Amino acid sequence: MESVNWWIVGGGIAAIGVIANIVLYHTTDYLIAPQSGCTMGIRSVAAELAWITSPNIFIFIFWHSAPWWVVLGIPVFGLAERLWVHRWAVVNKSKQRISVTAMTLSEAELPRSGASDISDLRVCHLSDIHLSSTHTLEGNLDGEATLQALSEALEWALGHDIDLVLITGDLTDAGEQMEWQALSALLKSFGEKALAKIAFVPGNHDLITLRTKTSRVFKDGNQFDAEEKAAYWFVQYVLKGTGDEWEIATSAGNNRLAEVFSEVEQFLYVYELNKPHLRGLTEFPWKQIIAWWRVPQHIWELTPSYIVTDKLVTAAREWEGTFPWPSRDFFLMKDFLAVAYPQVFYENDSFIVIGLNSCIWRADNLLTSAFGRLGCDQIERLSQLLNKARDKCKLIMLHHHLGLPEYLVNARLFGMDIDLIRLTDGPQLTRVLSEHDKVIIFNGHKHIGYHASMDCGAKVISSASVAYGDKARERSNCYIYRVTPDGEAYVSDETKITAHT
């Protein structure tokens, strides 16, 4: 160790930190930059390197004689922390992979349906619309084309006299207000009767895709924390705009969304007048951090990224009601979405359709923005809901896939499957589902259509993207299924609709 010039090593690490921060600063506007998907990747790598190496900049400037264990120890600790955060990317195949019997919809098609019985449920499955206000972050698809593709898909689906349209996430490309406004206007153009048949769950592009301070701001000039703002628009244009009849399943029972919003109306009024906003680089008021900042759940949430006013915190602390939001430490819109699921979209004597929010993961780079997570509390509420509907056929909607079929696994490390976009707590969900029969899971996210039988007995129907099609092969990406009360699914019709540049 003595033969190594640790001053030079420290300087080299510090130089990497400087370069990473410069790149990070100059890619701030990636949302409006050409080839933004590539820029997102560059920004994510820069963010990782900046986190690991930035402390060495200060060490190099102020502590020239730092010992080797400090020079190396701090970046090694930072690297270990990042690897721990990304540990979900390495998936044990014995725990996570869907049964190898899973096949693409074209290679091993679900049985084609004959005459429908009046007791059957007819559903259309769409996913990954990626509605954009400009061009999509991936593939550079024109925003107008994505809107037209969704319009054609819905017109096709609703023309088949179906009971429900299931849209499993990524309705928008960046979760921005203009995208939600365009979606809302399109849905309303089909009429209230059609609107009542459409059910949504959020995807990572709706809630946790990386955004920066340059993305849209509110009219009052305050800038939201990116995830908080995305959650706000989702509540405004989806939950409040279309889902009044949906029910939120809580440990105390089900509550209609309209009733929940009525109950928290006064707090929402205070929220509207006191929206959290991003903290500027020159703003670091210790009083606000101590008095106003919510208590973090995890050590990596300690970044003071937004300011919350006294009025909002006071309203949350003083609020009393039956619904478990807001509370002293959880009063943001993204906190609301963490407790607003499972949701019941449809229920009768034979069927129940349940929506889950697999996007409660906090994203800080391109990798973590694609992970999915339900959380222990949501899985527990789902378990209680399934127990009450034990005799019914259960259709479960979520965005992320629980695992990948054998033929889709294309990256391995030391015998482990690598999946950078999976549902991280899939094993916990699988254990709950294994206690029930007649379970069909509808998901998207991978942009590949397939159906599978899981080891726990549940059936999986994965949808390709309405915007991009099926990236595995040229085939249909919009399907209509006839589901029987005993849990069997049959293909009734299919078509291929995609957006074009």
Short mmCIF file of C-alpha atoms in Angstrom, two decimals, residues 93-469:
data_model
loop_
_atom_site.label_atom_id
_atom_site.label_comp_id
_atom_site.label_asym_id
_atom_site.label_seq_id
_atom_site.Cartn_x
_atom_site.Cartn_y
_atom_site.Cartn_z
CA LYS A 93 -34.62 -18.57 -11.37
CA SER A 94 -35.96 -21.16 -8.93
CA LYS A 95 -38.01 -18.51 -7.13
CA GLN A 96 -38.95 -16.05 -9.84
CA ARG A 97 -39.29 -17.56 -13.28
CA ILE A 98 -42.71 -18.31 -14.69
CA SER A 99 -43.26 -21.94 -15.61
CA VAL A 100 -41.42 -23.02 -18.77
CA THR A 101 -44.76 -23.97 -20.27
CA ALA A 102 -45.30 -20.28 -21.02
CA MET A 103 -45.47 -19.61 -24.74
CA THR A 104 -46.15 -16.68 -27.04
CA LEU A 105 -49.76 -16.18 -27.95
CA SER A 106 -49.03 -17.15 -31.54
CA GLU A 107 -47.04 -20.30 -30.72
CA ALA A 108 -49.40 -21.79 -28.14
CA GLU A 109 -52.63 -19.89 -28.46
CA LEU A 110 -55.30 -19.88 -25.83
CA PRO A 111 -58.31 -21.89 -27.02
CA ARG A 112 -60.59 -20.02 -29.36
CA SER A 113 -64.03 -19.43 -27.94
CA GLY A 114 -67.25 -20.78 -29.27
CA ALA A 115 -70.61 -19.35 -28.34
CA SER A 116 -70.51 -17.16 -25.26
CA ASP A 117 -72.54 -18.04 -22.21
CA ILE A 118 -74.45 -15.26 -20.51
CA SER A 119 -72.45 -15.94 -17.33
CA ASP A 120 -69.08 -15.33 -19.03
CA LEU A 121 -67.09 -12.11 -18.74
CA ARG A 122 -65.80 -10.53 -21.95
CA VAL A 123 -62.71 -8.35 -21.53
CA CYS A 124 -60.32 -6.59 -23.86
CA HIS A 125 -56.69 -6.34 -22.74
CA LEU A 126 -54.61 -3.34 -23.84
CA SER A 127 -51.33 -2.09 -22.42
CA ASP A 128 -48.43 0.32 -22.82
CA ILE A 129 -50.14 3.11 -24.75
CA HIS A 130 -47.22 5.55 -24.20
CA LEU A 131 -49.34 8.55 -25.09
CA SER A 132 -46.90 11.42 -25.63
CA SER A 133 -47.25 15.18 -25.84
CA THR A 134 -44.29 15.33 -28.25
CA HIS A 135 -42.39 12.15 -29.10
CA THR A 136 -41.99 9.00 -27.02
CA LEU A 137 -38.84 8.62 -24.93
CA GLU A 138 -38.18 5.26 -26.54
CA GLY A 139 -38.58 4.74 -30.26
CA ASN A 140 -39.26 8.43 -30.95
CA LEU A 141 -42.90 7.79 -31.91
CA ASP A 142 -45.01 10.81 -32.77
CA GLY A 143 -47.39 11.81 -29.98
CA GLU A 144 -50.36 12.25 -32.30
CA ALA A 145 -49.78 8.74 -33.64
CA THR A 146 -49.91 7.25 -30.14
CA LEU A 147 -53.21 9.03 -29.50
CA GLN A 148 -54.62 7.76 -32.79
CA ALA A 149 -53.49 4.20 -32.02
CA LEU A 150 -55.31 4.27 -28.67
CA SER A 151 -58.42 5.71 -30.31
CA GLU A 152 -58.45 2.90 -32.88
CA ALA A 153 -57.83 0.24 -30.22
CA LEU A 154 -60.69 1.48 -28.04
CA GLU A 155 -63.05 1.83 -31.00
CA TRP A 156 -62.24 -1.75 -31.98
CA ALA A 157 -62.66 -3.07 -28.43
CA LEU A 158 -65.89 -1.24 -27.59
CA GLY A 159 -67.37 -2.35 -30.90
CA HIS A 160 -67.35 -5.96 -29.66
CA ASP A 161 -69.94 -5.56 -26.90
CA ILE A 162 -67.47 -6.27 -24.11
CA ASP A 163 -67.88 -5.94 -20.36
CA LEU A 164 -64.52 -4.29 -19.59
CA VAL A 165 -61.40 -2.88 -21.20
CA LEU A 166 -58.36 -3.68 -19.04
CA ILE A 167 -55.46 -1.26 -19.59
CA THR A 168 -52.43 -2.44 -17.64
CA GLY A 169 -50.29 0.66 -17.31
CA ASP A 170 -48.06 3.07 -19.20
CA LEU A 171 -51.04 5.00 -20.46
CA THR A 172 -48.73 8.00 -20.85
CA ASP A 173 -45.09 8.27 -21.82
CA ALA A 174 -43.95 10.74 -19.16
CA GLY A 175 -46.92 11.26 -16.84
CA GLU A 176 -47.23 14.90 -17.86
CA GLN A 177 -50.36 17.02 -17.60
CA MET A 178 -50.82 17.48 -21.36
CA GLU A 179 -50.67 13.71 -21.86
CA TRP A 180 -53.34 13.10 -19.21
CA GLN A 181 -55.47 15.89 -20.66
CA ALA A 182 -55.31 14.33 -24.11
CA LEU A 183 -56.20 10.92 -22.67
CA SER A 184 -59.12 12.35 -20.68
CA ALA A 185 -60.51 14.17 -23.72
CA LEU A 186 -60.27 11.02 -25.85
CA LEU A 187 -62.03 8.86 -23.28
CA LYS A 188 -64.85 11.35 -22.80
CA SER A 189 -65.39 11.44 -26.56
CA PHE A 190 -66.58 7.81 -26.36
CA GLY A 191 -69.34 8.75 -23.91
CA GLU A 192 -70.07 7.95 -20.28
CA LYS A 193 -71.38 4.45 -21.01
CA ALA A 194 -68.13 3.45 -22.69
CA LEU A 195 -66.03 5.25 -20.08
CA ALA A 196 -67.58 3.12 -17.34
CA LYS A 197 -66.20 0.01 -19.03
CA ILE A 198 -62.55 1.10 -18.99
CA ALA A 199 -60.28 0.18 -16.07
CA PHE A 200 -56.70 1.40 -15.57
CA VAL A 201 -53.72 0.61 -13.41
CA PRO A 202 -50.60 2.83 -13.46
CA GLY A 203 -47.32 1.91 -15.12
CA ASN A 204 -43.80 3.09 -14.46
CA HIS A 205 -44.00 5.65 -17.29
CA ASP A 206 -47.08 7.10 -15.61
CA LEU A 207 -45.62 7.48 -12.13
CA ILE A 208 -41.89 6.79 -11.77
CA THR A 209 -40.20 7.46 -15.11
CA LEU A 210 -37.27 9.83 -14.55
CA ARG A 211 -38.08 13.49 -15.04
CA THR A 212 -36.29 16.71 -14.26
CA LYS A 213 -37.08 20.22 -13.10
CA THR A 214 -37.62 21.28 -16.73
CA SER A 215 -40.76 19.20 -17.05
CA ARG A 216 -44.09 20.96 -16.68
CA VAL A 217 -44.76 23.25 -13.71
CA PHE A 218 -47.98 24.36 -12.10
CA LYS A 219 -49.49 27.72 -13.00
CA ASP A 220 -48.51 29.11 -9.61
CA GLY A 221 -44.85 28.57 -10.53
CA ASN A 222 -44.19 25.90 -7.93
CA GLN A 223 -42.43 22.84 -9.22
CA PHE A 224 -43.37 19.45 -7.91
CA ASP A 225 -41.05 16.69 -6.98
CA ALA A 226 -41.24 14.63 -10.20
CA GLU A 227 -42.98 11.59 -8.73
CA GLU A 228 -45.30 13.72 -6.64
CA LYS A 229 -46.39 15.70 -9.66
CA ALA A 230 -46.99 12.56 -11.72
CA ALA A 231 -49.07 11.11 -8.88
CA TYR A 232 -51.07 14.35 -8.69
CA TRP A 233 -52.00 14.25 -12.38
CA PHE A 234 -52.91 10.55 -12.19
CA VAL A 235 -55.29 11.27 -9.32
CA GLN A 236 -56.80 14.29 -11.07
CA TYR A 237 -57.35 12.79 -14.52
CA VAL A 238 -57.81 9.08 -13.83
CA LEU A 239 -59.03 8.40 -10.31
CA LYS A 240 -61.17 11.56 -10.00
CA GLY A 241 -62.02 11.77 -13.67
CA THR A 242 -63.09 8.22 -14.52
CA GLY A 243 -63.03 5.95 -11.50
CA ASP A 244 -65.81 7.20 -9.21
CA GLU A 245 -67.45 3.78 -9.09
CA TRP A 246 -64.23 1.89 -8.41
CA GLU A 247 -63.68 0.72 -4.85
CA ILE A 248 -60.55 0.95 -2.71
CA ALA A 249 -59.96 -2.18 -0.65
CA THR A 250 -58.75 -1.33 2.85
CA SER A 251 -58.30 -3.50 5.92
CA ALA A 252 -61.62 -2.11 7.18
CA GLY A 253 -63.52 -2.93 3.98
CA ASN A 254 -64.18 -1.40 0.57
CA ASN A 255 -64.76 2.32 -0.05
CA ARG A 256 -65.98 3.80 -3.32
CA LEU A 257 -63.48 6.27 -4.76
CA ALA A 258 -66.12 8.98 -4.92
CA GLU A 259 -66.77 8.53 -1.20
CA VAL A 260 -63.04 8.63 -0.39
CA PHE A 261 -62.55 11.88 -2.28
CA SER A 262 -65.59 13.35 -0.57
CA GLU A 263 -64.18 12.39 2.83
CA VAL A 264 -60.76 13.99 2.20
CA GLU A 265 -62.17 16.97 0.30
CA GLN A 266 -61.10 19.54 2.92
CA PHE A 267 -57.53 18.26 3.00
CA LEU A 268 -57.37 18.24 -0.81
CA TYR A 269 -58.44 21.89 -0.74
CA VAL A 270 -55.52 22.72 1.56
CA TYR A 271 -53.22 20.66 -0.66
CA GLU A 272 -54.26 22.60 -3.77
CA LEU A 273 -53.34 25.89 -2.07
CA ASN A 274 -50.07 24.57 -0.60
CA LYS A 275 -48.55 22.25 -3.18
CA PRO A 276 -45.07 20.91 -2.35
CA HIS A 277 -42.41 22.29 -4.65
CA LEU A 278 -38.83 21.51 -5.51
CA ARG A 279 -36.08 23.04 -3.45
CA GLY A 280 -33.71 25.26 -5.46
CA LEU A 281 -29.94 24.81 -5.25
CA THR A 282 -29.59 27.97 -3.16
CA GLU A 283 -32.43 27.06 -0.79
CA PHE A 284 -31.41 25.02 2.21
CA PRO A 285 -33.48 26.30 5.14
CA TRP A 286 -32.69 24.09 8.13
CA LYS A 287 -35.87 25.20 9.90
CA GLN A 288 -37.98 23.85 7.06
CA ILE A 289 -36.08 20.60 6.99
CA ILE A 290 -36.53 20.08 10.73
CA ALA A 291 -40.11 21.33 11.09
CA TRP A 292 -41.78 20.65 7.76
CA TRP A 293 -40.10 17.73 6.08
CA ARG A 294 -41.90 14.40 6.48
CA VAL A 295 -40.16 11.60 8.35
CA PRO A 296 -38.40 9.34 5.79
CA GLN A 297 -39.01 5.61 5.61
CA HIS A 298 -35.54 4.78 4.31
CA ILE A 299 -32.10 6.31 4.59
CA TRP A 300 -31.93 6.94 0.84
CA GLU A 301 -34.97 9.25 1.12
CA LEU A 302 -32.98 11.77 3.16
CA THR A 303 -32.40 14.05 0.15
CA PRO A 304 -34.28 17.34 0.86
CA SER A 305 -35.88 17.51 -2.59
CA TYR A 306 -39.00 19.53 -1.87
CA ILE A 307 -40.51 22.04 0.50
CA VAL A 308 -43.77 21.42 2.32
CA THR A 309 -45.58 24.25 4.08
CA ASP A 310 -46.73 24.37 7.69
CA LYS A 311 -50.37 24.58 6.58
CA LEU A 312 -50.19 21.31 4.66
CA VAL A 313 -48.48 19.45 7.50
CA THR A 314 -50.91 20.87 10.06
CA ALA A 315 -53.92 19.86 7.95
CA ALA A 316 -52.54 16.33 7.68
CA ARG A 317 -51.91 16.06 11.42
CA GLU A 318 -55.35 17.36 12.32
CA TRP A 319 -57.27 15.33 9.76
CA GLU A 320 -59.55 12.64 11.18
CA GLY A 321 -61.43 10.11 9.14
CA THR A 322 -61.92 6.44 8.36
CA PHE A 323 -59.66 6.33 5.29
CA PRO A 324 -55.94 5.80 6.14
CA TRP A 325 -54.73 8.95 4.36
CA PRO A 326 -53.54 11.57 5.07
CA SER A 327 -51.53 11.03 8.23
CA ARG A 328 -48.81 12.87 10.12
CA ASP A 329 -45.96 11.59 7.94
CA PHE A 330 -47.79 10.48 4.78
CA PHE A 331 -49.78 13.24 3.15
CA LEU A 332 -48.44 13.53 -0.40
CA MET A 333 -50.23 12.27 -3.52
CA LYS A 334 -47.71 9.50 -4.00
CA ASP A 335 -48.49 8.44 -0.41
CA PHE A 336 -52.17 8.34 -1.36
CA LEU A 337 -51.46 6.04 -4.32
CA ALA A 338 -49.56 3.72 -1.99
CA VAL A 339 -52.74 3.10 0.06
CA ALA A 340 -55.33 3.47 -2.73
CA TYR A 341 -54.80 -0.08 -4.00
CA PRO A 342 -55.98 -2.78 -4.42
CA GLN A 343 -58.97 -1.35 -6.28
CA VAL A 344 -62.05 -3.30 -7.30
CA PHE A 345 -63.14 -2.36 -10.82
CA TYR A 346 -65.91 -4.91 -11.27
CA GLU A 347 -67.63 -7.53 -9.13
CA ASN A 348 -70.64 -9.82 -9.37
CA ASP A 349 -71.53 -13.27 -8.07
CA SER A 350 -68.98 -14.98 -10.36
CA PHE A 351 -66.15 -12.51 -10.99
CA ILE A 352 -64.03 -9.88 -9.34
CA VAL A 353 -61.61 -7.64 -11.23
CA ILE A 354 -58.83 -6.20 -9.05
CA GLY A 355 -56.26 -3.54 -9.92
CA LEU A 356 -52.85 -3.23 -8.23
CA ASN A 357 -50.32 -0.40 -8.18
CA SER A 358 -46.91 -1.93 -8.88
CA CYS A 359 -45.25 1.51 -9.07
CA ILE A 360 -44.58 2.49 -5.46
CA TRP A 361 -40.83 2.14 -6.02
CA ARG A 362 -38.88 5.38 -5.65
CA ALA A 363 -36.90 5.93 -8.87
CA ASP A 364 -33.52 7.63 -8.87
CA ASN A 365 -32.08 6.41 -12.18
CA LEU A 366 -33.04 4.66 -15.41
CA LEU A 367 -32.74 1.19 -13.86
CA THR A 368 -34.89 1.76 -10.81
CA SER A 369 -37.50 3.63 -12.87
CA ALA A 370 -38.42 0.32 -14.56
CA PHE A 371 -38.56 -1.87 -11.45
CA GLY A 372 -41.95 -2.65 -9.96
CA ARG A 373 -42.98 -3.06 -6.35
CA LEU A 374 -46.32 -3.62 -4.59
CA GLY A 375 -45.20 -3.40 -0.97
CA CYS A 376 -46.11 -5.63 1.95
CA ASP A 377 -49.15 -3.56 2.93
CA GLN A 378 -50.76 -3.73 -0.51
CA ILE A 379 -50.11 -7.47 -0.76
CA GLU A 380 -51.71 -7.97 2.66
CA ARG A 381 -54.79 -5.98 1.62
CA LEU A 382 -54.95 -8.06 -1.57
CA SER A 383 -54.82 -11.25 0.50
CA GLN A 384 -57.77 -10.08 2.60
CA LEU A 385 -59.71 -9.14 -0.51
CA LEU A 386 -59.05 -12.51 -2.18
CA ASN A 387 -60.16 -14.36 0.94
CA LYS A 388 -63.52 -12.60 0.76
CA ALA A 389 -63.88 -13.55 -2.92
CA ARG A 390 -62.54 -17.08 -2.58
CA ASP A 391 -65.29 -18.71 -4.67
CA LYS A 392 -65.11 -16.18 -7.52
CA CYS A 393 -62.95 -16.07 -10.64
CA LYS A 394 -60.31 -13.46 -9.88
CA LEU A 395 -58.90 -11.21 -12.62
CA ILE A 396 -55.88 -9.28 -11.34
CA MET A 397 -54.43 -6.30 -13.22
CA LEU A 398 -50.93 -4.94 -12.69
CA HIS A 399 -48.30 -3.40 -14.91
CA HIS A 400 -45.10 -5.32 -14.10
CA HIS A 401 -44.53 -8.98 -14.82
CA LEU A 402 -43.83 -11.35 -11.95
CA GLY A 403 -41.13 -13.15 -13.90
CA LEU A 404 -40.22 -14.14 -17.42
CA PRO A 405 -40.95 -17.32 -19.36
CA GLU A 406 -37.92 -19.46 -20.19
CA TYR A 407 -37.73 -18.36 -23.82
CA LEU A 408 -37.59 -14.67 -22.87
CA VAL A 409 -34.70 -14.98 -20.40
CA ASN A 410 -31.68 -13.80 -22.36
CA ALA A 411 -29.24 -12.62 -19.69
CA ARG A 412 -27.69 -14.67 -16.89
CA LEU A 413 -24.89 -14.15 -14.39
CA PHE A 414 -23.48 -16.97 -12.26
CA GLY A 415 -26.61 -19.03 -12.87
CA MET A 416 -28.93 -16.12 -12.01
CA ASP A 417 -31.43 -14.56 -14.40
CA ILE A 418 -31.01 -10.83 -14.98
CA ASP A 419 -34.25 -8.90 -15.29
CA LEU A 420 -33.99 -5.15 -14.89
CA ILE A 421 -37.71 -4.40 -15.16
CA ARG A 422 -39.46 -7.04 -13.07
CA LEU A 423 -41.76 -6.93 -10.05
CA THR A 424 -39.31 -7.06 -7.16
CA ASP A 425 -41.70 -8.60 -4.64
CA GLY A 426 -43.17 -11.11 -7.07
CA PRO A 427 -42.38 -14.09 -4.77
CA GLN A 428 -44.47 -12.53 -1.97
CA LEU A 429 -47.37 -12.01 -4.36
CA THR A 430 -46.99 -15.56 -5.67
CA ARG A 431 -47.27 -16.98 -2.16
CA VAL A 432 -50.59 -15.16 -1.67
CA LEU A 433 -51.94 -16.30 -5.04
CA SER A 434 -50.97 -19.93 -4.36
CA GLU A 435 -53.72 -20.06 -1.74
CA HIS A 436 -56.42 -19.44 -4.35
CA ASP A 437 -57.72 -21.02 -7.52
CA LYS A 438 -59.35 -19.44 -10.57
CA VAL A 439 -56.77 -16.60 -10.75
CA ILE A 440 -55.87 -14.86 -14.03
CA ILE A 441 -53.19 -12.15 -14.03
CA PHE A 442 -53.17 -9.48 -16.75
CA ASN A 443 -49.94 -7.49 -17.14
CA GLY A 444 -47.92 -5.50 -19.66
CA HIS A 445 -44.56 -3.73 -19.35
CA LYS A 446 -42.39 -6.12 -21.40
CA HIS A 447 -44.10 -5.24 -24.72
CA ILE A 448 -44.35 -8.96 -25.49
CA GLY A 449 -47.57 -10.94 -25.64
CA TYR A 450 -47.56 -14.38 -24.02
CA HIS A 451 -49.65 -16.56 -21.76
CA ALA A 452 -48.32 -18.76 -19.01
CA SER A 453 -49.18 -21.10 -16.20
CA MET A 454 -47.39 -20.28 -12.98
CA ASP A 455 -46.25 -22.85 -10.45
CA CYS A 456 -48.78 -21.42 -7.99
CA GLY A 457 -51.59 -22.30 -10.40
CA ALA A 458 -52.39 -18.79 -11.63
CA LYS A 459 -52.70 -18.07 -15.33
CA VAL A 460 -50.79 -15.11 -16.80
CA ILE A 461 -51.81 -13.10 -19.85
CA SER A 462 -49.17 -10.56 -20.88
CA SER A 463 -49.95 -7.89 -23.44
CA ALA A 464 -47.77 -6.29 -26.07
CA SER A 465 -47.75 -2.51 -26.52
CA VAL A 466 -50.47 -0.60 -28.33
CA ALA A 467 -47.84 2.00 -29.25
CA TYR A 468 -44.95 -0.26 -30.27
CA GLY A 469 -46.63 -3.55 -31.10
#
